[in-house]
mmCIF file of C-alpha atoms in Angstrom:
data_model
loop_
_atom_site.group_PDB
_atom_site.id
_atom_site.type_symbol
_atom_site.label_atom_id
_atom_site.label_comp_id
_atom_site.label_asym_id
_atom_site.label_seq_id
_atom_site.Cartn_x
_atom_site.Cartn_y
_atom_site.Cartn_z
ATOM 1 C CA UNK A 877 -71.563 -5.408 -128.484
ATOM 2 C CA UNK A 878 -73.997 -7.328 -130.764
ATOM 3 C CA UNK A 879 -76.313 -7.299 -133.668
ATOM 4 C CA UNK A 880 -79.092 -8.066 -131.710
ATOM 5 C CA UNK A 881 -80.144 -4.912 -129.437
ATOM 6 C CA UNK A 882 -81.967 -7.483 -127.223
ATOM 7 C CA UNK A 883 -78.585 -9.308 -126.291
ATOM 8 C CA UNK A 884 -76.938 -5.851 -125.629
ATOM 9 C CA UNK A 885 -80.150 -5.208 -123.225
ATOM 10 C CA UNK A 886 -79.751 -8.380 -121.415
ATOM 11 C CA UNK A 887 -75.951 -7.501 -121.021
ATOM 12 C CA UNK A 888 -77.398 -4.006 -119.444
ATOM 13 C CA UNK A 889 -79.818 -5.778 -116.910
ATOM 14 C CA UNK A 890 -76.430 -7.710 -115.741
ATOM 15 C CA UNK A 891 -73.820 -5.072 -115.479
ATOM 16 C CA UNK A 892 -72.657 -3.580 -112.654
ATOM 17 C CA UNK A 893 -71.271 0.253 -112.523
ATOM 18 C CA UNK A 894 -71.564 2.457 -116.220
ATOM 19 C CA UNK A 895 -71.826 0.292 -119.427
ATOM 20 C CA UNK A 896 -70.716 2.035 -122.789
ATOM 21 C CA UNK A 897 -73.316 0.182 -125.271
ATOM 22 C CA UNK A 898 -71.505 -0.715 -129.042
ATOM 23 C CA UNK A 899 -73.451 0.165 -130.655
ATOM 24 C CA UNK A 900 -76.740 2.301 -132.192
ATOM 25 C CA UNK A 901 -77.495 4.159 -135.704
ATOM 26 C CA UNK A 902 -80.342 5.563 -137.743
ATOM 27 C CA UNK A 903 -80.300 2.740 -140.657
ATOM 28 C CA UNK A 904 -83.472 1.125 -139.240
ATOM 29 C CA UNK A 905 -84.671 4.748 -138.571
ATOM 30 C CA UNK A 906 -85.744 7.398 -136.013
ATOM 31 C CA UNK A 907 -88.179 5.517 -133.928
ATOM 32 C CA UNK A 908 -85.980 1.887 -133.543
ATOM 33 C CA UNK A 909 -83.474 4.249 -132.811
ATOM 34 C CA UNK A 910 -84.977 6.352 -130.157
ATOM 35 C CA UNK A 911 -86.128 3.160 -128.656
ATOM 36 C CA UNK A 912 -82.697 1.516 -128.381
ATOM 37 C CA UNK A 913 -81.779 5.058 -127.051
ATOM 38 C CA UNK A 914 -84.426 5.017 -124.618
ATOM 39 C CA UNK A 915 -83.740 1.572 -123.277
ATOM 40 C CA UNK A 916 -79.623 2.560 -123.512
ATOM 41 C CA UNK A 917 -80.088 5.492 -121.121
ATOM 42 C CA UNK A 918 -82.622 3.897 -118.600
ATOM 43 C CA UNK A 919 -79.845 1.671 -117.736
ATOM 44 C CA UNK A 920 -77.533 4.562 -116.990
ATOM 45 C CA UNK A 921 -75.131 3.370 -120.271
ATOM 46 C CA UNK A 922 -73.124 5.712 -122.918
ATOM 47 C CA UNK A 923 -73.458 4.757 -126.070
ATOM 48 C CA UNK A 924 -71.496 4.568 -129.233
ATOM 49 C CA UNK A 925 -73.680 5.609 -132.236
ATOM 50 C CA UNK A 926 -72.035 4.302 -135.493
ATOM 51 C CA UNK A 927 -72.789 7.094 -138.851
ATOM 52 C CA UNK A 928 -75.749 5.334 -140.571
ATOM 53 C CA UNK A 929 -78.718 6.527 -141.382
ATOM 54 C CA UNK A 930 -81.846 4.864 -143.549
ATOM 55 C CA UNK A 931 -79.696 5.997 -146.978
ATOM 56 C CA UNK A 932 -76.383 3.980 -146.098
ATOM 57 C CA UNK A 933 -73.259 4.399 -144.160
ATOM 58 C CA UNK A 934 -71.378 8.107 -144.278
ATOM 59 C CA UNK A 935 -68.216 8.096 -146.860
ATOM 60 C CA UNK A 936 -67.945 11.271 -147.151
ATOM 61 C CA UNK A 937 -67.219 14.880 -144.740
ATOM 62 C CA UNK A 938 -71.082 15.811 -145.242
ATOM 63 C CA UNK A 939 -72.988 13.018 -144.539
ATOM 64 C CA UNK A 940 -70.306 11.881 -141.203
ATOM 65 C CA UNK A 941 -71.887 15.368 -140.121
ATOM 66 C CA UNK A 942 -75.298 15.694 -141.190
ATOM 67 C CA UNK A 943 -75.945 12.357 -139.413
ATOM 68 C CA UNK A 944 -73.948 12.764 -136.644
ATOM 69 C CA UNK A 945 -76.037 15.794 -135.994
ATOM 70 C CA UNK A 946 -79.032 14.704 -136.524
ATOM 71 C CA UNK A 947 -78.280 11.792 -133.931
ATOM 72 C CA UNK A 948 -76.924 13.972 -131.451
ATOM 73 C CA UNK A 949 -80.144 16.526 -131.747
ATOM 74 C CA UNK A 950 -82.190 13.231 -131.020
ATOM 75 C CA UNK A 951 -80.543 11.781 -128.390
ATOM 76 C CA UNK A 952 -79.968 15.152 -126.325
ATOM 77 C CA UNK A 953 -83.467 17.446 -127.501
ATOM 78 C CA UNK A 954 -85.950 14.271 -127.544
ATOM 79 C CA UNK A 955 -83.924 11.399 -125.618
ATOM 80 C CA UNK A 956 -82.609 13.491 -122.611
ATOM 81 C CA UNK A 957 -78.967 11.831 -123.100
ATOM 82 C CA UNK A 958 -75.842 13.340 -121.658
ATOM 83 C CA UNK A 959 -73.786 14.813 -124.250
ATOM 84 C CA UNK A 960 -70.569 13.275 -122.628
ATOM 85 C CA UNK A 961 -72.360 9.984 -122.894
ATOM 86 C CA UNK A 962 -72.134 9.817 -126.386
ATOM 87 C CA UNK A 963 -69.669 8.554 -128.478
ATOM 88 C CA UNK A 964 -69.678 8.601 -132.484
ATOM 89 C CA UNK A 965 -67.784 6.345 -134.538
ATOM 90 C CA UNK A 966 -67.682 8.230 -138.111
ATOM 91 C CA UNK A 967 -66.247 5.894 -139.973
ATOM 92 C CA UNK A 968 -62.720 5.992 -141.386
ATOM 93 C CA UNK A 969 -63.128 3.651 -143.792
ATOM 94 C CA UNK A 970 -60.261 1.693 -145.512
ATOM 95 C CA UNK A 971 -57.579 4.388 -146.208
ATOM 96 C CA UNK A 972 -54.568 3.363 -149.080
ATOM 97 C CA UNK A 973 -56.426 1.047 -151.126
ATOM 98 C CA UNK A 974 -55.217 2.668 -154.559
ATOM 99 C CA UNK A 975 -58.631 3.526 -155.335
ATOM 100 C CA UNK A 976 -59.325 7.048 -156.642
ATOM 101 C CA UNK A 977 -63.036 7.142 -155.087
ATOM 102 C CA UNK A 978 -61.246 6.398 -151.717
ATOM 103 C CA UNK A 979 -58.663 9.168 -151.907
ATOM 104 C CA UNK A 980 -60.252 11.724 -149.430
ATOM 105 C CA UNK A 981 -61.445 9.184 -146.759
ATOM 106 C CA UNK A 982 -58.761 9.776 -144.055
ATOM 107 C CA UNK A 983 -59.021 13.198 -144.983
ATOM 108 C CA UNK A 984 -62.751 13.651 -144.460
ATOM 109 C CA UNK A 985 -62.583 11.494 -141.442
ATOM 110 C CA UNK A 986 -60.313 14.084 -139.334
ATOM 111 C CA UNK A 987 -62.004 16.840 -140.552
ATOM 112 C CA UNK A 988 -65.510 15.282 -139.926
ATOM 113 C CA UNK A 989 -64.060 14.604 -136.125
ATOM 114 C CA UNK A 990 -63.193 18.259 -135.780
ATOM 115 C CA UNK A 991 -66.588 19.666 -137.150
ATOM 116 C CA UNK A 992 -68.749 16.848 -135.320
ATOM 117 C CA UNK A 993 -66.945 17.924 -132.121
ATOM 118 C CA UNK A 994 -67.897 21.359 -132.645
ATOM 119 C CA UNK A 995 -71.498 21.048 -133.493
ATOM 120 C CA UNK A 996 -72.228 18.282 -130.812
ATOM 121 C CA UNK A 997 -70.423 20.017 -127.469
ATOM 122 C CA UNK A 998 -69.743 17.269 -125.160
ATOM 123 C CA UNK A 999 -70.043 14.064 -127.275
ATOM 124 C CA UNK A 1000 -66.596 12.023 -127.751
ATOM 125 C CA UNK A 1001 -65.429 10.306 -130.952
ATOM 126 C CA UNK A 1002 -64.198 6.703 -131.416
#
């Protein structure tokens, strides 16, 4: 785990038996993405892809989905990744904070699990 993808490849180089890489998303965009993807699965490592994309991080049900999808699509169709080697993390989110515009985010969370399950067979969720 770090901020700096180059310190997570180093880690990769360095580790013995199947590495679970924390983490990748889609805020720089498609191609940094597909490259950290690229170097994640040369290395023989699952990965945990965080919900992000270039607009923000998913709050709500749709967007957990739409870029958990569009991840998954990437990293299976144009990556060659395992499904069972990846794992989203759709963000829960602070739950009980009193604040109206945070009502529905445990909610949308478990729901967003069940429907990202279903539309990505194989990948896990964190």
């Amino acid at each position: 785990d770090s901020s700096k993808f180059a310190i997570v490849e180093a880690g990769l180089k360095c580790s013995q038996g199947k590495c679970i890489v924390n983490s990748i998303s889609l805020k720089e965009g498609e191609e940094a993405f597909k490259k950290s993807a690229q170097t994640v699965l040369r290395h023989g490592a699952a990965v945990v892809v965080m919900a992000f994309d270039e607009e923000g991080q998913a709050a709500g049900y749709t967007d957990k989905i739409r870029i958990c999808q569009r991840a998954y699509r990437i990293l299976v169709e144009e990556v060659g990744f395992n499904p069972q080697d990846i794992i989203f993390d759709p963000n829960i989110l602070t739950v009980g904070t009193g604040m109206n515009e945070h009502n529905n985010y445990a909610v949308d969370f478990i729901r967003a699990t069940r429907e990202i399950k279903r539309v990505c067979p194989g990948c896990k969720i964190s």
